[in-house]
Amino acid sequence: MIKLKKSHHKTNASKTKSTHPSAKKQSKQTTTKPKIEKVNDSADNLRVTLPDEQKHATLKLKTGDNQSWNSLTATAPQAATVAQGVMEAHQTQHFKLKKGYTYVLKIGNTIGLKGSIGGRKMPDPATGVTVRSVTIVVN
């Protein structure tokens, strides 16, 4: 089997603690999760609406007992490959989805693969497909 080159775009958020009472309120305001909507009732065509203060959402992909070949490509405003390659079984990858961009996520083996955007579960496909192509518009 040939493994394709992968790009690792991981997001690490640093956490700081504060004893100031307003720090907790501010923290809750900035952790609002994005809204995920199916476009034309299709789980393969998603619109992600970010809260005003957020500039990106994290796409998390996690494989189960099987490996999966995946590709994430930005198609607008500028076309670019974000990542492509084989995710081994029980592997997790994180990618930043930027506000104002459109992406296409191609999944080569959906069996056991779990996905979330900004902490919200991605909708399951209507049928038990193995190969999937998902368009994600981030507003």
XYZ file of N, CA, C and O in Angstrom:
556
model
N 0.840 -1.171 0.000
C 0.000 0.000 0.000
C 0.891 1.242 0.000
O 1.890 1.294 0.696
N 0.535 2.224 -0.780
C 1.278 3.473 -0.857
C 0.643 4.472 0.085
O -0.565 4.669 0.086
N 1.483 5.104 0.904
C 0.973 6.152 1.782
C 1.265 7.499 1.153
O 2.368 7.744 0.686
N 0.274 8.343 1.118
C 0.430 9.670 0.564
C 0.958 10.616 1.619
O 0.766 10.411 2.808
N 1.593 11.668 1.168
C 2.138 12.672 2.077
C 1.009 13.344 2.823
O -0.003 13.712 2.255
N 1.187 13.497 4.124
C 0.174 14.176 4.917
C 0.726 15.462 5.505
O 1.898 15.571 5.771
N -0.162 16.355 5.723
C 0.179 17.615 6.364
C -0.523 17.649 7.708
O -1.694 17.348 7.794
N 0.201 17.971 8.743
C -0.396 18.006 10.081
C -0.625 19.460 10.487
O 0.309 20.175 10.800
N -1.875 19.868 10.459
C -2.256 21.218 10.881
C -3.017 21.072 12.185
O -4.231 21.040 12.203
N -2.275 20.950 13.272
C -2.922 20.742 14.561
C -3.112 22.074 15.259
O -2.314 22.983 15.122
N -4.162 22.145 16.027
C -4.466 23.340 16.772
C -4.224 23.066 18.248
O -4.763 22.131 18.804
N -3.386 23.878 18.850
C -3.158 23.774 20.285
C -3.589 25.085 20.917
O -3.059 26.127 20.601
N -4.556 25.024 21.778
C -5.038 26.231 22.456
C -4.412 26.286 23.837
O -4.484 25.334 24.590
N -3.786 27.398 24.145
C -3.209 27.530 25.480
C -4.290 28.041 26.421
O -5.148 28.814 26.040
N -4.213 27.584 27.656
C -5.201 27.976 28.654
C -4.496 28.744 29.762
O -3.445 28.347 30.237
N -5.107 29.835 30.153
C -4.576 30.603 31.267
C -5.645 30.691 32.330
O -6.823 30.783 32.027
N -5.214 30.669 33.576
C -6.158 30.754 34.681
C -6.119 32.161 35.259
O -5.075 32.778 35.356
N -7.266 32.619 35.666
C -7.368 33.929 36.283
C -8.312 33.830 37.468
O -9.291 33.089 37.430
N -8.005 34.589 38.489
C -8.870 34.591 39.664
C -9.876 35.731 39.607
O -10.718 35.852 40.475
N -9.788 36.558 38.601
C -10.701 37.686 38.462
C -12.091 37.160 38.100
O -12.237 36.340 37.201
N -13.168 37.622 38.793
C -14.522 37.104 38.557
C -14.994 37.260 37.111
O -15.714 36.422 36.602
N -14.610 38.329 36.424
C -15.085 38.536 35.058
C -14.395 37.604 34.068
O -14.855 37.423 32.954
N -13.294 36.983 34.453
C -12.577 36.082 33.555
C -13.429 34.877 33.200
O -13.413 34.416 32.068
N -14.191 34.350 34.151
C -15.042 33.195 33.876
C -16.162 33.565 32.907
O -16.461 32.816 31.996
N -16.780 34.716 33.082
C -17.833 35.162 32.185
C -17.295 35.336 30.776
O -17.890 34.909 29.816
N -16.116 35.950 30.642
C -15.517 36.178 29.341
C -15.177 34.849 28.678
O -15.404 34.664 27.499
N -14.679 33.892 29.441
C -14.329 32.583 28.917
C -15.554 31.884 28.347
O -15.492 31.285 27.282
N -16.687 31.961 29.031
C -17.913 31.330 28.557
C -18.394 31.971 27.260
O -18.914 31.298 26.391
N -18.219 33.266 27.112
C -18.669 33.952 25.909
C -17.845 33.534 24.696
O -18.360 33.448 23.608
N -16.562 33.261 24.859
C -15.707 32.941 23.723
C -15.708 31.447 23.382
O -15.096 31.055 22.415
N -16.380 30.624 24.170
C -16.402 29.197 23.878
C -17.720 28.760 23.239
O -18.048 27.600 23.244
N -18.467 29.694 22.676
C -19.705 29.364 21.994
C -19.385 28.480 20.796
O -18.471 28.759 20.038
N -20.150 27.403 20.650
C -19.904 26.478 19.553
C -20.553 26.982 18.271
O -21.580 27.654 18.306
N -19.954 26.648 17.133
C -20.558 27.056 15.863
C -21.849 26.297 15.584
O -22.113 25.260 16.186
N -22.618 26.822 14.679
C -23.860 26.184 14.250
C -23.571 25.417 12.960
O -22.932 25.944 12.050
N -24.001 24.155 12.891
C -23.815 23.341 11.688
C -25.189 23.056 11.091
O -26.065 22.538 11.769
N -25.360 23.429 9.820
C -26.628 23.201 9.126
C -26.397 22.375 7.871
O -25.394 22.563 7.181
N -27.339 21.490 7.576
C -27.329 20.770 6.307
C -27.902 21.706 5.249
O -28.952 22.318 5.466
N -27.245 21.828 4.117
C -27.762 22.617 3.005
C -28.569 21.668 2.119
O -28.084 20.587 1.765
N -29.777 22.052 1.780
C -30.699 21.207 0.990
C -30.886 19.836 1.636
O -30.974 18.823 0.935
N -30.895 19.808 2.974
C -31.110 18.587 3.750
C -30.090 17.482 3.434
O -30.382 16.304 3.541
N -28.878 17.886 3.031
C -27.829 16.929 2.680
C -26.725 16.940 3.738
O -26.147 17.994 4.025
N -26.392 15.770 4.289
C -25.309 15.645 5.268
C -23.948 15.822 4.603
O -22.933 15.939 5.286
N -23.926 15.849 3.274
C -22.674 16.031 2.540
C -22.491 17.449 2.029
O -21.590 17.727 1.236
N -23.347 18.355 2.470
C -23.253 19.761 2.095
C -23.593 20.573 3.339
O -24.766 20.725 3.680
N -22.553 21.068 4.023
C -22.743 21.694 5.331
C -22.398 23.172 5.319
O -21.454 23.603 4.640
N -23.148 23.935 6.094
C -22.851 25.341 6.348
C -22.525 25.468 7.827
O -23.343 25.112 8.678
N -21.340 25.976 8.123
C -20.907 26.179 9.505
C -20.907 27.676 9.760
O -20.215 28.428 9.070
N -21.707 28.109 10.721
C -21.770 29.523 11.073
C -21.057 29.715 12.400
O -21.477 29.149 13.422
N -19.980 30.500 12.367
C -19.190 30.748 13.568
C -19.734 31.945 14.330
O -20.260 32.879 13.719
N -19.592 31.943 15.651
C -19.919 33.149 16.420
C -19.064 34.306 15.913
O -17.955 34.081 15.401
N -19.553 35.525 16.048
C -18.865 36.704 15.506
C -17.398 36.793 15.907
O -16.561 37.169 15.109
N -17.088 36.442 17.154
C -15.715 36.616 17.640
C -14.756 35.513 17.178
O -13.555 35.640 17.326
N -15.269 34.452 16.586
C -14.405 33.352 16.149
C -13.982 33.513 14.697
O -14.780 33.880 13.846
N -12.704 33.195 14.435
C -12.173 33.299 13.077
C -11.974 31.933 12.443
O -11.703 31.843 11.247
N -12.087 30.879 13.232
C -11.960 29.518 12.701
C -12.645 28.526 13.630
O -12.949 28.838 14.775
N -12.880 27.346 13.091
C -13.404 26.218 13.872
C -12.451 25.050 13.641
O -11.829 24.957 12.584
N -12.353 24.171 14.607
C -11.477 23.019 14.470
C -12.263 21.813 13.963
O -13.276 21.440 14.534
N -11.776 21.248 12.864
C -12.315 19.992 12.341
C -11.505 18.879 12.985
O -10.276 18.868 12.897
N -12.194 17.970 13.670
C -11.533 16.835 14.322
C -12.002 15.561 13.632
O -13.197 15.324 13.501
N -11.054 14.761 13.197
C -11.349 13.465 12.595
C -10.684 12.393 13.438
O -9.508 12.524 13.806
N -11.432 11.330 13.731
C -10.898 10.237 14.550
C -11.339 8.921 13.923
O -12.522 8.697 13.700
N -10.353 8.061 13.639
C -10.662 6.758 13.064
C -10.970 5.759 14.166
O -10.539 5.912 15.307
N -11.711 4.736 13.791
C -12.023 3.637 14.705
C -11.031 2.503 14.492
O -9.828 2.723 14.473
N -11.551 1.308 14.272
C -10.704 0.125 14.092
C -10.100 0.027 12.690
O -9.272 -0.844 12.448
N -10.533 0.888 11.772
C -10.047 0.831 10.390
C -9.297 2.096 10.027
O -9.567 3.168 10.570
N -8.379 1.983 9.079
C -7.712 3.173 8.560
C -8.592 3.823 7.505
O -9.524 3.207 6.999
N -8.293 5.076 7.181
C -9.080 5.796 6.188
C -8.177 6.755 5.428
O -7.362 7.459 6.030
N -8.332 6.792 4.112
C -7.637 7.795 3.311
C -8.536 9.017 3.265
O -9.718 8.917 2.954
N -7.962 10.182 3.595
C -8.748 11.410 3.634
C -8.010 12.528 2.918
O -6.785 12.541 2.852
N -8.782 13.484 2.441
C -8.229 14.665 1.788
C -9.069 15.863 2.212
O -10.300 15.792 2.199
N -8.412 16.946 2.588
C -9.103 18.194 2.917
C -8.531 19.277 2.013
O -7.323 19.539 2.035
N -9.412 19.876 1.199
C -8.991 20.887 0.239
C -9.830 22.140 0.423
O -11.052 22.056 0.547
N -9.166 23.285 0.456
C -9.876 24.570 0.430
C -10.174 24.860 -1.033
O -9.290 24.744 -1.886
N -11.429 25.207 -1.337
C -11.797 25.496 -2.732
C -12.062 26.979 -2.964
O -12.029 27.430 -4.096
N -12.353 27.729 -1.919
C -12.607 29.164 -2.042
C -12.236 29.829 -0.717
O -12.392 29.223 0.331
N -11.734 31.015 -0.691
C -11.535 31.924 -1.809
C -10.325 31.568 -2.681
O -10.175 32.087 -3.785
N -9.471 30.667 -2.214
C -8.314 30.241 -2.994
C -8.158 28.735 -2.851
O -8.230 28.202 -1.744
N -7.941 28.045 -3.951
C -7.806 26.586 -3.917
C -6.439 26.188 -3.360
O -5.415 26.738 -3.772
N -6.459 25.258 -2.408
C -5.217 24.756 -1.820
C -5.502 23.442 -1.095
O -6.547 23.295 -0.461
N -4.573 22.506 -1.201
C -4.703 21.261 -0.454
C -4.242 21.517 0.970
O -3.127 21.994 1.193
N -5.104 21.233 1.932
C -4.772 21.408 3.346
C -4.050 20.162 3.846
O -3.013 20.249 4.506
N -4.591 18.993 3.514
C -3.989 17.730 3.952
C -4.531 16.593 3.114
O -5.653 16.657 2.616
N -3.717 15.558 2.979
C -4.189 14.331 2.350
C -3.303 13.198 2.813
O -2.128 13.403 3.098
N -3.882 12.031 2.937
C -3.097 10.880 3.339
C -3.924 9.867 4.096
O -5.131 10.003 4.227
N -3.243 8.855 4.593
C -3.889 7.765 5.308
C -3.858 8.057 6.805
O -2.806 8.371 7.360
N -5.014 7.963 7.412
C -5.096 7.995 8.881
C -5.148 6.546 9.335
O -6.011 5.785 8.905
N -4.223 6.172 10.184
C -4.190 4.808 10.695
C -5.342 4.592 11.676
O -5.955 5.549 12.142
N -5.619 3.352 12.016
C -6.670 3.026 12.988
C -6.371 3.719 14.313
O -5.210 3.841 14.710
N -7.401 4.216 14.971
C -7.331 4.873 16.280
C -6.448 6.126 16.275
O -5.814 6.446 17.266
N -6.442 6.833 15.171
C -5.671 8.071 15.058
C -6.626 9.263 15.057
O -7.755 9.166 14.579
N -6.166 10.395 15.580
C -6.946 11.629 15.597
C -6.152 12.732 14.916
O -4.950 12.845 15.139
N -6.820 13.530 14.092
C -6.187 14.691 13.466
C -7.107 15.896 13.623
O -8.325 15.758 13.652
N -6.487 17.082 13.736
C -7.209 18.344 13.885
C -6.791 19.290 12.763
O -5.612 19.362 12.420
N -7.765 20.037 12.229
C -7.506 21.009 11.178
C -8.299 22.277 11.466
O -9.427 22.213 11.935
N -7.718 23.438 11.135
C -8.426 24.707 11.286
C -9.230 24.980 10.027
O -8.694 24.954 8.928
N -10.516 25.242 10.212
C -11.382 25.668 9.121
C -11.610 27.166 9.309
O -12.220 27.582 10.289
N -11.126 27.965 8.369
C -11.169 29.425 8.509
C -12.494 30.005 8.021
O -13.067 29.534 7.033
N -12.939 31.041 8.742
C -14.152 31.771 8.359
C -13.951 32.385 6.980
O -12.887 32.914 6.674
N -14.991 32.273 6.120
C -14.919 32.827 4.776
C -14.383 31.844 3.741
O -14.254 32.186 2.567
N -14.088 30.621 4.154
C -13.543 29.610 3.250
C -14.555 28.499 2.992
O -15.421 28.239 3.817
N -14.387 27.826 1.865
C -15.149 26.633 1.534
C -14.155 25.486 1.391
O -13.089 25.650 0.788
N -14.509 24.341 1.958
C -13.634 23.169 1.950
C -14.374 21.968 1.379
O -15.595 21.875 1.467
N -13.596 21.020 0.854
C -14.134 19.721 0.462
C -13.336 18.670 1.231
O -12.103 18.620 1.134
N -14.048 17.871 2.021
C -13.453 16.779 2.777
C -13.820 15.483 2.077
O -14.996 15.151 1.959
N -12.815 14.769 1.587
C -13.047 13.467 0.942
C -12.592 12.389 1.913
O -11.479 12.443 2.430
N -13.490 11.445 2.160
C -13.245 10.367 3.120
C -13.255 9.051 2.348
O -14.247 8.722 1.703
N -12.170 8.306 2.446
C -12.045 7.060 1.702
C -12.605 5.849 2.411
O -12.824 4.816 1.800
N -12.843 5.948 3.713
C -13.435 4.838 4.468
C -14.170 5.434 5.663
O -13.560 5.794 6.665
N -15.472 5.522 5.565
C -16.265 6.157 6.626
C -16.551 5.228 7.800
O -17.019 5.678 8.837
N -16.251 3.931 7.641
C -16.577 2.961 8.692
C -15.766 3.268 9.949
O -14.542 3.203 9.943
N -16.455 3.634 11.008
C -15.812 3.934 12.280
C -15.213 5.319 12.387
O -14.719 5.706 13.438
N -15.237 6.114 11.307
C -14.667 7.463 11.344
C -15.659 8.420 11.987
O -16.825 8.461 11.613
N -15.204 9.170 12.958
C -16.039 10.169 13.632
C -15.477 11.550 13.292
O -14.264 11.741 13.271
N -16.374 12.489 13.046
C -15.948 13.847 12.739
C -16.735 14.861 13.537
O -17.913 14.659 13.835
N -16.057 15.956 13.900
C -16.741 17.061 14.576
C -16.134 18.373 14.097
O -14.982 18.420 13.676
N -16.949 19.412 14.154
C -16.503 20.757 13.794
C -16.827 21.657 14.973
O -17.985 21.779 15.357
N -15.796 22.247 15.548
C -15.999 23.135 16.694
C -16.660 22.450 17.863
O -17.403 23.072 18.610
N -16.432 21.155 18.021
C -17.018 20.408 19.128
C -18.402 19.857 18.850
O -18.986 19.171 19.684
N -18.949 20.139 17.671
C -20.271 19.610 17.300
C -20.089 18.465 16.297
O -19.347 18.595 15.328
N -20.817 17.382 16.530
C -20.739 16.193 15.679
C -21.199 16.517 14.263
O -22.210 17.188 14.065
N -20.437 16.034 13.285
C -20.859 16.173 11.889
C -22.036 15.234 11.638
O -22.064 14.124 12.179
N -23.005 15.646 10.823
C -24.148 14.774 10.525
C -23.704 13.504 9.799
O -22.794 13.533 8.977
N -24.366 12.406 10.113
C -24.102 11.140 9.438
C -24.710 11.191 8.043
O -25.726 11.851 7.822
N -24.114 10.465 7.081
C -24.710 10.431 5.741
C -26.059 9.722 5.773
O -26.338 8.934 6.683
N -26.881 10.000 4.781
C -28.226 9.419 4.721
C -28.180 7.903 4.563
O -29.029 7.197 5.060
N -27.175 7.415 3.885
C -27.034 5.972 3.683
C -25.687 5.522 4.221
O -24.808 6.342 4.473
N -25.506 4.231 4.373
C -24.258 3.688 4.898
C -23.160 3.627 3.856
O -22.661 2.552 3.542
N -22.783 4.769 3.309
C -21.741 4.818 2.281
C -20.359 4.622 2.903
O -20.135 4.939 4.069
N -19.431 4.104 2.120
C -18.062 3.920 2.587
C -17.184 5.087 2.162
O -16.303 5.504 2.883
N -17.434 5.616 0.965
C -16.677 6.751 0.447
C -17.602 7.971 0.471
O -18.765 7.876 0.108
N -17.045 9.100 0.906
C -17.896 10.274 1.100
C -17.138 11.542 0.708
O -15.942 11.659 0.947
N -17.831 12.492 0.142
C -17.295 13.799 -0.177
C -18.204 14.837 0.468
O -19.391 14.905 0.139
N -17.656 15.642 1.372
C -18.444 16.603 2.149
C -17.974 18.022 1.840
O -16.781 18.324 2.004
N -18.873 18.889 1.399
C -18.551 20.299 1.192
C -18.902 21.045 2.480
O -19.993 20.889 3.014
N -17.945 21.863 2.949
C -18.131 22.607 4.201
C -17.880 24.091 3.913
O -16.774 24.472 3.530
N -18.920 24.897 4.066
C -18.813 26.357 3.898
C -18.770 26.959 5.297
O -19.673 26.717 6.104
N -17.726 27.741 5.582
C -17.563 28.351 6.899
C -17.846 29.835 6.814
O -17.168 30.574 6.094
N -18.880 30.288 7.541
C -19.262 31.718 7.571
C -18.968 32.294 8.937
O -19.109 31.679 9.926
